[in-house]
């Protein structure tokens, strides 16, 4: 019996590692199994000793320069990711309305070859999507090997918005729906298992919660109302959602606590300052790809011989 238990454990526990990131970034990772309190994560910019010593303008300047460098490194890293064709990278972006998901995507990915990157935004599910299990619509658009896939909102909405607004939940059989005992824990477990499966098959998963304060959301919403060019961005739905700030915070905290794992960690990104959030995300994505230690595919002696024949042929034309 003991042998059986030991053997089973040995077989089941294939070691799967999470992304490699720089040491100072580790304090922004939600520790697996740890109960998250978002108020303990600073949403501002004074995040380390170097930045603390600087004025806001100087910090902004420093980080914007860093972002420019990181963008260049990310472009190189992405090229290698594509050439090696072993891993895919899934970037999940979540956050309250106005947290800066769209802007982060635009700024971080602007230097990357568009052929190596795909962005998918997820809105209210269609009737067809609601007729399937909650992971169905995401599965189809996961990044393949060599690609970076960005989810602007994701399957995490299926444990967030629908929990805050139960009426937006798909019609599940009553016995299996949100009133059933352990329903949400069950969804977290499904998500963890889904992500584990992806990681075991070569997807690197990086999940970012863009953390803004309620005051900063007010500034951003007001900004949209004070600037004619930004009127289009204002949605009265965002104002309605703002009333649920505390419920969202609680729901996010529970979700982050239950779904940050070694293999697919959550990063809580200080996002009150856009330049802070963008630099942070670029740094994590770049270091995670570099950390894979990939190399360009090797060319065999036989292939080199063929290449030289081709070269001669072209030159003699
Ligand atoms: P936006 O990101 O501003 O374009 O808004 C997208 C809207 O779709 C947000 O209000 C989300 O809450 C909503 N949404 C996204 N995914 C889901 C989902 N799985 N179930 C219900 N609503 C969703
Ligand atoms: Mg919106």
mmCIF file of C-alpha atoms and ligand atoms in Angstrom:
data_model
loop_
_atom_site.group_PDB
_atom_site.id
_atom_site.type_symbol
_atom_site.label_atom_id
_atom_site.label_comp_id
_atom_site.label_asym_id
_atom_site.label_seq_id
_atom_site.Cartn_x
_atom_site.Cartn_y
_atom_site.Cartn_z
ATOM 1 C CA UNK A 1 0.000 0.000 0.000
ATOM 2 C CA UNK A 2 2.761 2.431 1.018
ATOM 3 C CA UNK A 3 4.645 1.542 -2.094
ATOM 4 C CA UNK A 4 1.529 2.205 -4.131
ATOM 5 C CA UNK A 5 1.069 5.664 -2.616
ATOM 6 C CA UNK A 6 4.729 6.528 -3.093
ATOM 7 C CA UNK A 7 4.735 5.240 -6.645
ATOM 8 C CA UNK A 8 1.616 7.176 -7.523
ATOM 9 C CA UNK A 9 3.001 10.376 -6.099
ATOM 10 C CA UNK A 10 6.195 9.872 -8.001
ATOM 11 C CA UNK A 11 4.356 9.355 -11.243
ATOM 12 C CA UNK A 12 1.874 12.187 -10.814
ATOM 13 C CA UNK A 13 4.244 14.920 -9.651
ATOM 14 C CA UNK A 14 5.913 15.826 -12.902
ATOM 15 C CA UNK A 15 7.790 18.964 -12.032
ATOM 16 C CA UNK A 16 6.422 21.981 -13.839
ATOM 17 C CA UNK A 17 8.144 25.254 -13.360
ATOM 18 C CA UNK A 18 6.802 28.758 -13.572
ATOM 19 C CA UNK A 19 8.329 31.634 -15.508
ATOM 20 C CA UNK A 20 11.746 32.982 -14.477
ATOM 21 C CA UNK A 21 11.680 36.635 -13.515
ATOM 22 C CA UNK A 22 14.116 39.058 -11.906
ATOM 23 C CA UNK A 23 14.355 38.981 -8.135
ATOM 24 C CA UNK A 24 12.917 42.410 -7.453
ATOM 25 C CA UNK A 25 9.807 41.503 -9.417
ATOM 26 C CA UNK A 26 9.077 38.545 -7.164
ATOM 27 C CA UNK A 27 7.501 40.769 -4.521
ATOM 28 C CA UNK A 28 4.719 41.568 -6.991
ATOM 29 C CA UNK A 29 3.855 37.900 -7.425
ATOM 30 C CA UNK A 30 0.893 36.602 -5.467
ATOM 31 C CA UNK A 31 2.341 33.803 -3.374
ATOM 32 C CA UNK A 32 0.503 30.553 -4.072
ATOM 33 C CA UNK A 33 -2.015 29.621 -1.357
ATOM 34 C CA UNK A 34 -1.681 33.008 0.297
ATOM 35 C CA UNK A 35 -4.755 35.095 1.048
ATOM 36 C CA UNK A 36 -4.511 38.323 -0.902
ATOM 37 C CA UNK A 37 -5.444 41.708 0.489
ATOM 38 C CA UNK A 38 -5.168 44.192 -2.330
ATOM 39 C CA UNK A 39 -4.744 47.137 0.014
ATOM 40 C CA UNK A 40 -1.353 45.669 0.885
ATOM 41 C CA UNK A 41 -0.224 46.071 -2.713
ATOM 42 C CA UNK A 42 0.727 49.662 -3.506
ATOM 43 C CA UNK A 43 -0.854 50.876 -6.732
ATOM 44 C CA UNK A 44 1.514 53.869 -6.952
ATOM 45 C CA UNK A 45 5.009 54.159 -8.345
ATOM 46 C CA UNK A 46 7.399 54.296 -5.374
ATOM 47 C CA UNK A 47 8.137 50.632 -5.516
ATOM 48 C CA UNK A 48 11.833 50.261 -4.835
ATOM 49 C CA UNK A 49 14.755 52.163 -3.346
ATOM 50 C CA UNK A 50 15.931 53.574 -6.672
ATOM 51 C CA UNK A 51 12.518 54.987 -7.531
ATOM 52 C CA UNK A 52 11.843 56.179 -3.995
ATOM 53 C CA UNK A 53 14.814 58.514 -4.206
ATOM 54 C CA UNK A 54 13.465 60.186 -7.357
ATOM 55 C CA UNK A 55 10.824 62.803 -8.032
ATOM 56 C CA UNK A 56 7.784 61.670 -9.998
ATOM 57 C CA UNK A 57 9.065 63.304 -13.190
ATOM 58 C CA UNK A 58 12.504 61.756 -12.847
ATOM 59 C CA UNK A 59 10.998 58.314 -12.195
ATOM 60 C CA UNK A 60 8.749 58.672 -15.229
ATOM 61 C CA UNK A 61 11.705 59.650 -17.380
ATOM 62 C CA UNK A 62 13.795 56.736 -16.121
ATOM 63 C CA UNK A 63 11.044 54.179 -16.651
ATOM 64 C CA UNK A 64 10.100 55.444 -20.094
ATOM 65 C CA UNK A 65 13.708 55.032 -21.205
ATOM 66 C CA UNK A 66 13.729 51.591 -19.692
ATOM 67 C CA UNK A 67 10.514 50.724 -21.537
ATOM 68 C CA UNK A 68 12.128 51.744 -24.824
ATOM 69 C CA UNK A 69 15.066 49.395 -24.107
ATOM 70 C CA UNK A 70 12.772 46.601 -22.956
ATOM 71 C CA UNK A 71 10.706 46.946 -26.105
ATOM 72 C CA UNK A 72 13.811 46.336 -28.195
ATOM 73 C CA UNK A 73 14.767 43.300 -26.069
ATOM 74 C CA UNK A 74 11.219 42.018 -26.302
ATOM 75 C CA UNK A 75 11.349 42.213 -30.089
ATOM 76 C CA UNK A 76 14.553 40.086 -30.027
ATOM 77 C CA UNK A 77 13.072 37.670 -27.508
ATOM 78 C CA UNK A 78 9.943 37.257 -29.617
ATOM 79 C CA UNK A 79 12.000 36.507 -32.716
ATOM 80 C CA UNK A 80 13.832 33.768 -30.851
ATOM 81 C CA UNK A 81 10.561 32.414 -29.451
ATOM 82 C CA UNK A 82 9.229 32.115 -33.002
ATOM 83 C CA UNK A 83 12.413 30.573 -34.418
ATOM 84 C CA UNK A 84 12.784 27.994 -31.631
ATOM 85 C CA UNK A 85 9.109 27.055 -32.008
ATOM 86 C CA UNK A 86 8.957 25.212 -28.698
ATOM 87 C CA UNK A 87 6.971 27.452 -26.380
ATOM 88 C CA UNK A 88 3.993 29.752 -26.743
ATOM 89 C CA UNK A 89 3.384 32.632 -24.344
ATOM 90 C CA UNK A 90 -0.044 33.506 -22.995
ATOM 91 C CA UNK A 91 -0.412 36.937 -21.405
ATOM 92 C CA UNK A 92 -3.593 37.447 -19.407
ATOM 93 C CA UNK A 93 -4.603 41.023 -18.601
ATOM 94 C CA UNK A 94 -7.235 41.749 -16.001
ATOM 95 C CA UNK A 95 -8.166 44.866 -14.066
ATOM 96 C CA UNK A 96 -11.023 47.170 -13.178
ATOM 97 C CA UNK A 97 -12.435 49.431 -15.909
ATOM 98 C CA UNK A 98 -9.893 52.112 -16.944
ATOM 99 C CA UNK A 99 -7.014 50.123 -15.408
ATOM 100 C CA UNK A 100 -5.070 50.497 -18.663
ATOM 101 C CA UNK A 101 -5.313 47.115 -20.374
ATOM 102 C CA UNK A 102 -5.564 48.508 -23.917
ATOM 103 C CA UNK A 103 -2.795 51.078 -23.442
ATOM 104 C CA UNK A 104 -0.476 48.468 -21.956
ATOM 105 C CA UNK A 105 -0.968 46.221 -24.954
ATOM 106 C CA UNK A 106 -0.356 49.082 -27.370
ATOM 107 C CA UNK A 107 2.813 50.289 -25.667
ATOM 108 C CA UNK A 108 4.383 46.994 -24.705
ATOM 109 C CA UNK A 109 3.842 45.199 -27.984
ATOM 110 C CA UNK A 110 4.513 48.108 -30.325
ATOM 111 C CA UNK A 111 7.995 46.901 -31.272
ATOM 112 C CA UNK A 112 7.096 43.249 -31.777
ATOM 113 C CA UNK A 113 6.622 41.665 -35.178
ATOM 114 C CA UNK A 114 2.821 41.656 -35.634
ATOM 115 C CA UNK A 115 3.050 38.185 -37.163
ATOM 116 C CA UNK A 116 4.334 36.795 -33.880
ATOM 117 C CA UNK A 117 1.647 38.237 -31.699
ATOM 118 C CA UNK A 118 -2.124 37.938 -31.402
ATOM 119 C CA UNK A 119 -4.463 39.973 -29.216
ATOM 120 C CA UNK A 120 -7.895 38.696 -28.244
ATOM 121 C CA UNK A 121 -10.364 40.854 -26.345
ATOM 122 C CA UNK A 122 -13.295 39.181 -24.630
ATOM 123 C CA UNK A 123 -16.643 40.894 -24.272
ATOM 124 C CA UNK A 124 -19.998 39.685 -23.013
ATOM 125 C CA UNK A 125 -20.293 36.113 -24.372
ATOM 126 C CA UNK A 126 -22.552 35.482 -27.352
ATOM 127 C CA UNK A 127 -25.497 33.077 -27.201
ATOM 128 C CA UNK A 128 -23.359 30.453 -28.913
ATOM 129 C CA UNK A 129 -20.526 30.928 -26.422
ATOM 130 C CA UNK A 130 -22.954 30.711 -23.517
ATOM 131 C CA UNK A 131 -24.263 27.450 -24.912
ATOM 132 C CA UNK A 132 -20.840 25.865 -24.259
ATOM 133 C CA UNK A 133 -18.717 25.326 -21.142
ATOM 134 C CA UNK A 134 -17.053 28.510 -19.893
ATOM 135 C CA UNK A 135 -13.579 27.674 -21.229
ATOM 136 C CA UNK A 136 -14.706 26.889 -24.757
ATOM 137 C CA UNK A 137 -14.317 30.307 -26.343
ATOM 138 C CA UNK A 138 -10.822 30.799 -24.926
ATOM 139 C CA UNK A 139 -9.452 27.416 -25.902
ATOM 140 C CA UNK A 140 -9.819 28.032 -29.581
ATOM 141 C CA UNK A 141 -7.621 31.129 -29.610
ATOM 142 C CA UNK A 142 -4.747 30.080 -27.346
ATOM 143 C CA UNK A 143 -1.296 30.952 -28.695
ATOM 144 C CA UNK A 144 0.439 28.231 -30.643
ATOM 145 C CA UNK A 145 4.151 27.441 -30.269
ATOM 146 C CA UNK A 146 6.300 30.400 -31.238
ATOM 147 C CA UNK A 147 3.520 32.934 -30.666
ATOM 148 C CA UNK A 148 2.694 35.491 -28.000
ATOM 149 C CA UNK A 149 -1.046 35.580 -27.324
ATOM 150 C CA UNK A 150 -2.591 38.360 -25.278
ATOM 151 C CA UNK A 151 -5.970 37.989 -23.627
ATOM 152 C CA UNK A 152 -7.531 41.386 -22.951
ATOM 153 C CA UNK A 153 -9.901 40.024 -20.286
ATOM 154 C CA UNK A 154 -10.121 36.277 -20.140
ATOM 155 C CA UNK A 155 -11.685 33.200 -18.535
ATOM 156 C CA UNK A 156 -11.126 35.034 -15.262
ATOM 157 C CA UNK A 157 -14.196 37.131 -16.109
ATOM 158 C CA UNK A 158 -16.117 33.906 -15.573
ATOM 159 C CA UNK A 159 -15.257 34.047 -11.874
ATOM 160 C CA UNK A 160 -15.409 37.850 -11.587
ATOM 161 C CA UNK A 161 -18.106 39.774 -13.431
ATOM 162 C CA UNK A 162 -20.576 36.905 -13.291
ATOM 163 C CA UNK A 163 -20.001 36.546 -9.578
ATOM 164 C CA UNK A 164 -20.622 40.231 -8.927
ATOM 165 C CA UNK A 165 -23.600 40.148 -11.325
ATOM 166 C CA UNK A 166 -25.181 36.683 -11.052
ATOM 167 C CA UNK A 167 -27.783 37.606 -13.696
ATOM 168 C CA UNK A 168 -25.010 37.630 -16.327
ATOM 169 C CA UNK A 169 -24.174 33.995 -15.695
ATOM 170 C CA UNK A 170 -24.963 31.420 -18.360
ATOM 171 C CA UNK A 171 -27.904 29.095 -17.709
ATOM 172 C CA UNK A 172 -26.385 26.005 -16.122
ATOM 173 C CA UNK A 173 -28.469 23.104 -14.851
ATOM 174 C CA UNK A 174 -29.765 24.201 -11.441
ATOM 175 C CA UNK A 175 -27.926 21.409 -9.626
ATOM 176 C CA UNK A 176 -24.612 22.484 -11.185
ATOM 177 C CA UNK A 177 -25.033 26.267 -11.082
ATOM 178 C CA UNK A 178 -23.704 28.961 -8.722
ATOM 179 C CA UNK A 179 -26.138 27.928 -5.979
ATOM 180 C CA UNK A 180 -24.499 24.519 -5.740
ATOM 181 C CA UNK A 181 -22.075 24.077 -2.846
ATOM 182 C CA UNK A 182 -18.453 24.699 -3.809
ATOM 183 C CA UNK A 183 -19.341 26.109 -7.216
ATOM 184 C CA UNK A 184 -16.726 28.909 -7.290
ATOM 185 C CA UNK A 185 -14.000 26.770 -5.726
ATOM 186 C CA UNK A 186 -14.801 24.285 -8.472
ATOM 187 C CA UNK A 187 -14.271 26.927 -11.144
ATOM 188 C CA UNK A 188 -10.945 27.980 -9.618
ATOM 189 C CA UNK A 189 -9.850 24.356 -9.623
ATOM 190 C CA UNK A 190 -10.891 23.962 -13.246
ATOM 191 C CA UNK A 191 -8.909 27.056 -14.190
ATOM 192 C CA UNK A 192 -5.828 25.819 -12.310
ATOM 193 C CA UNK A 193 -6.077 22.440 -13.999
ATOM 194 C CA UNK A 194 -6.570 24.064 -17.403
ATOM 195 C CA UNK A 195 -3.493 26.242 -16.926
ATOM 196 C CA UNK A 196 -1.424 23.325 -15.626
ATOM 197 C CA UNK A 197 -2.321 21.394 -18.726
ATOM 198 C CA UNK A 198 -1.237 24.283 -20.943
ATOM 199 C CA UNK A 199 2.050 24.775 -19.099
ATOM 200 C CA UNK A 200 2.808 21.043 -19.372
ATOM 201 C CA UNK A 201 2.334 21.337 -23.093
ATOM 202 C CA UNK A 202 4.660 24.272 -23.616
ATOM 203 C CA UNK A 203 2.690 27.425 -22.876
ATOM 204 C CA UNK A 204 4.239 30.013 -20.581
ATOM 205 C CA UNK A 205 1.442 31.788 -18.717
ATOM 206 C CA UNK A 206 1.878 35.316 -17.358
ATOM 207 C CA UNK A 207 -1.111 36.850 -15.595
ATOM 208 C CA UNK A 208 -1.261 40.541 -14.784
ATOM 209 C CA UNK A 209 -3.756 42.251 -12.543
ATOM 210 C CA UNK A 210 -3.467 45.976 -13.290
ATOM 211 C CA UNK A 211 -3.992 47.424 -9.857
ATOM 212 C CA UNK A 212 -5.419 50.963 -9.711
ATOM 213 C CA UNK A 213 -6.874 52.850 -6.790
ATOM 214 C CA UNK A 214 -10.481 53.981 -6.737
ATOM 215 C CA UNK A 215 -9.297 57.608 -6.806
ATOM 216 C CA UNK A 216 -7.260 57.003 -9.922
ATOM 217 C CA UNK A 217 -10.277 55.437 -11.622
ATOM 218 C CA UNK A 218 -12.227 58.614 -10.832
ATOM 219 C CA UNK A 219 -9.446 60.724 -12.419
ATOM 220 C CA UNK A 220 -9.447 58.590 -15.535
ATOM 221 C CA UNK A 221 -13.214 58.644 -15.934
ATOM 222 C CA UNK A 222 -13.272 62.420 -15.414
ATOM 223 C CA UNK A 223 -10.466 62.810 -17.931
ATOM 224 C CA UNK A 224 -12.672 61.130 -20.500
ATOM 225 C CA UNK A 225 -15.416 63.670 -19.762
ATOM 226 C CA UNK A 226 -13.158 66.697 -19.840
ATOM 227 C CA UNK A 227 -11.513 65.982 -23.137
ATOM 228 C CA UNK A 228 -13.592 65.963 -26.338
ATOM 229 C CA UNK A 229 -11.243 63.524 -28.056
ATOM 230 C CA UNK A 230 -11.827 61.069 -25.253
ATOM 231 C CA UNK A 231 -15.617 61.278 -25.078
ATOM 232 C CA UNK A 232 -15.854 58.093 -27.132
ATOM 233 C CA UNK A 233 -13.979 56.213 -24.450
ATOM 234 C CA UNK A 234 -16.479 57.065 -21.748
ATOM 235 C CA UNK A 235 -19.080 54.435 -21.063
ATOM 236 C CA UNK A 236 -21.888 54.972 -18.596
ATOM 237 C CA UNK A 237 -21.565 51.256 -17.905
ATOM 238 C CA UNK A 238 -18.146 51.986 -16.336
ATOM 239 C CA UNK A 239 -19.774 54.455 -13.960
ATOM 240 C CA UNK A 240 -22.396 51.862 -13.038
ATOM 241 C CA UNK A 241 -19.672 49.266 -12.413
ATOM 242 C CA UNK A 242 -17.787 51.698 -10.185
ATOM 243 C CA UNK A 243 -20.585 51.335 -7.630
ATOM 244 C CA UNK A 244 -19.540 47.718 -7.251
ATOM 245 C CA UNK A 245 -15.912 48.588 -6.505
ATOM 246 C CA UNK A 246 -15.879 46.870 -3.095
ATOM 247 C CA UNK A 247 -17.545 43.706 -4.365
ATOM 248 C CA UNK A 248 -15.092 43.555 -7.266
ATOM 249 C CA UNK A 249 -12.166 44.042 -4.896
ATOM 250 C CA UNK A 250 -13.348 41.190 -2.714
ATOM 251 C CA UNK A 251 -14.001 38.949 -5.713
ATOM 252 C CA UNK A 252 -10.603 39.762 -7.222
ATOM 253 C CA UNK A 253 -8.913 39.018 -3.907
ATOM 254 C CA UNK A 254 -10.553 35.632 -3.672
ATOM 255 C CA UNK A 255 -9.749 34.807 -7.291
ATOM 256 C CA UNK A 256 -6.102 35.899 -6.981
ATOM 257 C CA UNK A 257 -5.686 33.868 -3.784
ATOM 258 C CA UNK A 258 -7.106 30.733 -5.403
ATOM 259 C CA UNK A 259 -5.448 30.857 -8.823
ATOM 260 C CA UNK A 260 -1.899 32.102 -8.345
ATOM 261 C CA UNK A 261 0.255 29.012 -8.743
ATOM 262 C CA UNK A 262 3.948 28.206 -9.138
ATOM 263 C CA UNK A 263 3.375 27.384 -12.770
ATOM 264 C CA UNK A 264 1.028 30.278 -13.634
ATOM 265 C CA UNK A 265 1.536 33.126 -11.162
ATOM 266 C CA UNK A 266 -0.414 36.350 -10.852
ATOM 267 C CA UNK A 267 1.497 39.615 -10.860
ATOM 268 C CA UNK A 268 -0.167 42.547 -9.123
ATOM 269 C CA UNK A 269 0.992 45.466 -11.238
ATOM 270 C CA UNK A 270 1.150 48.953 -9.716
ATOM 271 C CA UNK A 271 -0.941 50.735 -12.340
ATOM 272 C CA UNK A 272 -1.903 54.196 -11.058
ATOM 273 C CA UNK A 273 0.916 55.521 -13.260
ATOM 274 C CA UNK A 274 0.694 54.203 -16.783
ATOM 275 C CA UNK A 275 4.455 54.388 -17.371
ATOM 276 C CA UNK A 276 5.027 52.233 -14.288
ATOM 277 C CA UNK A 277 2.556 49.555 -15.381
ATOM 278 C CA UNK A 278 3.807 49.392 -18.971
ATOM 279 C CA UNK A 279 7.459 49.130 -18.010
ATOM 280 C CA UNK A 280 6.625 46.467 -15.467
ATOM 281 C CA UNK A 281 4.722 44.277 -17.913
ATOM 282 C CA UNK A 282 7.392 44.643 -20.614
ATOM 283 C CA UNK A 283 10.082 43.656 -18.131
ATOM 284 C CA UNK A 284 8.239 40.545 -16.938
ATOM 285 C CA UNK A 285 7.382 39.327 -20.431
ATOM 286 C CA UNK A 286 10.911 39.891 -21.705
ATOM 287 C CA UNK A 287 12.592 38.232 -18.747
ATOM 288 C CA UNK A 288 10.224 35.255 -18.879
ATOM 289 C CA UNK A 289 11.076 34.602 -22.541
ATOM 290 C CA UNK A 290 14.810 35.168 -22.004
ATOM 291 C CA UNK A 291 14.582 32.821 -19.013
ATOM 292 C CA UNK A 292 13.567 29.978 -21.344
ATOM 293 C CA UNK A 293 17.162 29.910 -22.626
ATOM 294 C CA UNK A 294 16.110 29.235 -26.165
ATOM 295 C CA UNK A 295 18.459 29.040 -29.099
ATOM 296 C CA UNK A 296 18.016 29.367 -32.827
ATOM 297 C CA UNK A 297 17.509 25.997 -34.527
ATOM 298 C CA UNK A 298 20.815 24.259 -35.333
ATOM 299 C CA UNK A 299 21.658 23.711 -38.960
ATOM 300 C CA UNK A 300 23.248 20.309 -39.672
ATOM 301 C CA UNK A 301 26.404 19.845 -41.756
ATOM 302 C CA UNK A 302 24.300 18.249 -44.447
ATOM 303 C CA UNK A 303 21.956 21.274 -44.508
ATOM 304 C CA UNK A 304 24.947 23.644 -44.682
ATOM 305 C CA UNK A 305 26.227 21.706 -47.712
ATOM 306 C CA UNK A 306 22.857 22.179 -49.416
ATOM 307 C CA UNK A 307 22.821 25.874 -48.542
ATOM 308 C CA UNK A 308 26.235 26.333 -50.113
ATOM 309 C CA UNK A 309 25.063 24.584 -53.284
ATOM 310 C CA UNK A 310 22.097 26.953 -53.426
ATOM 311 C CA UNK A 311 24.387 29.952 -52.871
ATOM 312 C CA UNK A 312 26.670 28.903 -55.746
ATOM 313 C CA UNK A 313 23.693 28.372 -58.011
ATOM 314 C CA UNK A 314 22.298 31.847 -57.306
ATOM 315 C CA UNK A 315 25.679 33.529 -57.663
ATOM 316 C CA UNK A 316 26.250 31.930 -61.038
ATOM 317 C CA UNK A 317 22.948 33.186 -62.463
HETATM 318 P P1 LIG B 1 -14.580 46.309 -22.440
HETATM 319 O O1 LIG B 1 -13.404 45.516 -21.992
HETATM 320 O O2 LIG B 1 -14.636 47.690 -21.858
HETATM 321 O O3 LIG B 1 -14.724 46.314 -23.907
HETATM 322 O O4 LIG B 1 -15.887 45.611 -21.864
HETATM 323 C C1 LIG B 1 -16.157 44.266 -22.045
HETATM 324 C C2 LIG B 1 -17.336 43.900 -21.172
HETATM 325 O O5 LIG B 1 -17.595 42.524 -21.348
HETATM 326 C C3 LIG B 1 -17.078 44.137 -19.702
HETATM 327 O O6 LIG B 1 -18.169 44.779 -19.121
HETATM 328 C C4 LIG B 1 -16.962 42.726 -19.139
HETATM 329 O O7 LIG B 1 -17.405 42.631 -17.829
HETATM 330 C C5 LIG B 1 -17.823 41.929 -20.089
HETATM 331 N N1 LIG B 1 -17.421 40.526 -20.121
HETATM 332 C C6 LIG B 1 -16.245 40.014 -20.531
HETATM 333 N N2 LIG B 1 -16.199 38.677 -20.354
HETATM 334 C C7 LIG B 1 -17.388 38.322 -19.813
HETATM 335 C C8 LIG B 1 -17.948 37.094 -19.397
HETATM 336 N N3 LIG B 1 -17.297 35.942 -19.507
HETATM 337 N N4 LIG B 1 -19.211 37.103 -18.902
HETATM 338 C C9 LIG B 1 -19.886 38.272 -18.790
HETATM 339 N N5 LIG B 1 -19.408 39.460 -19.150
HETATM 340 C C10 LIG B 1 -18.179 39.511 -19.662
HETATM 341 MG MG1 LIG B 2 -14.595 49.327 -20.683
#
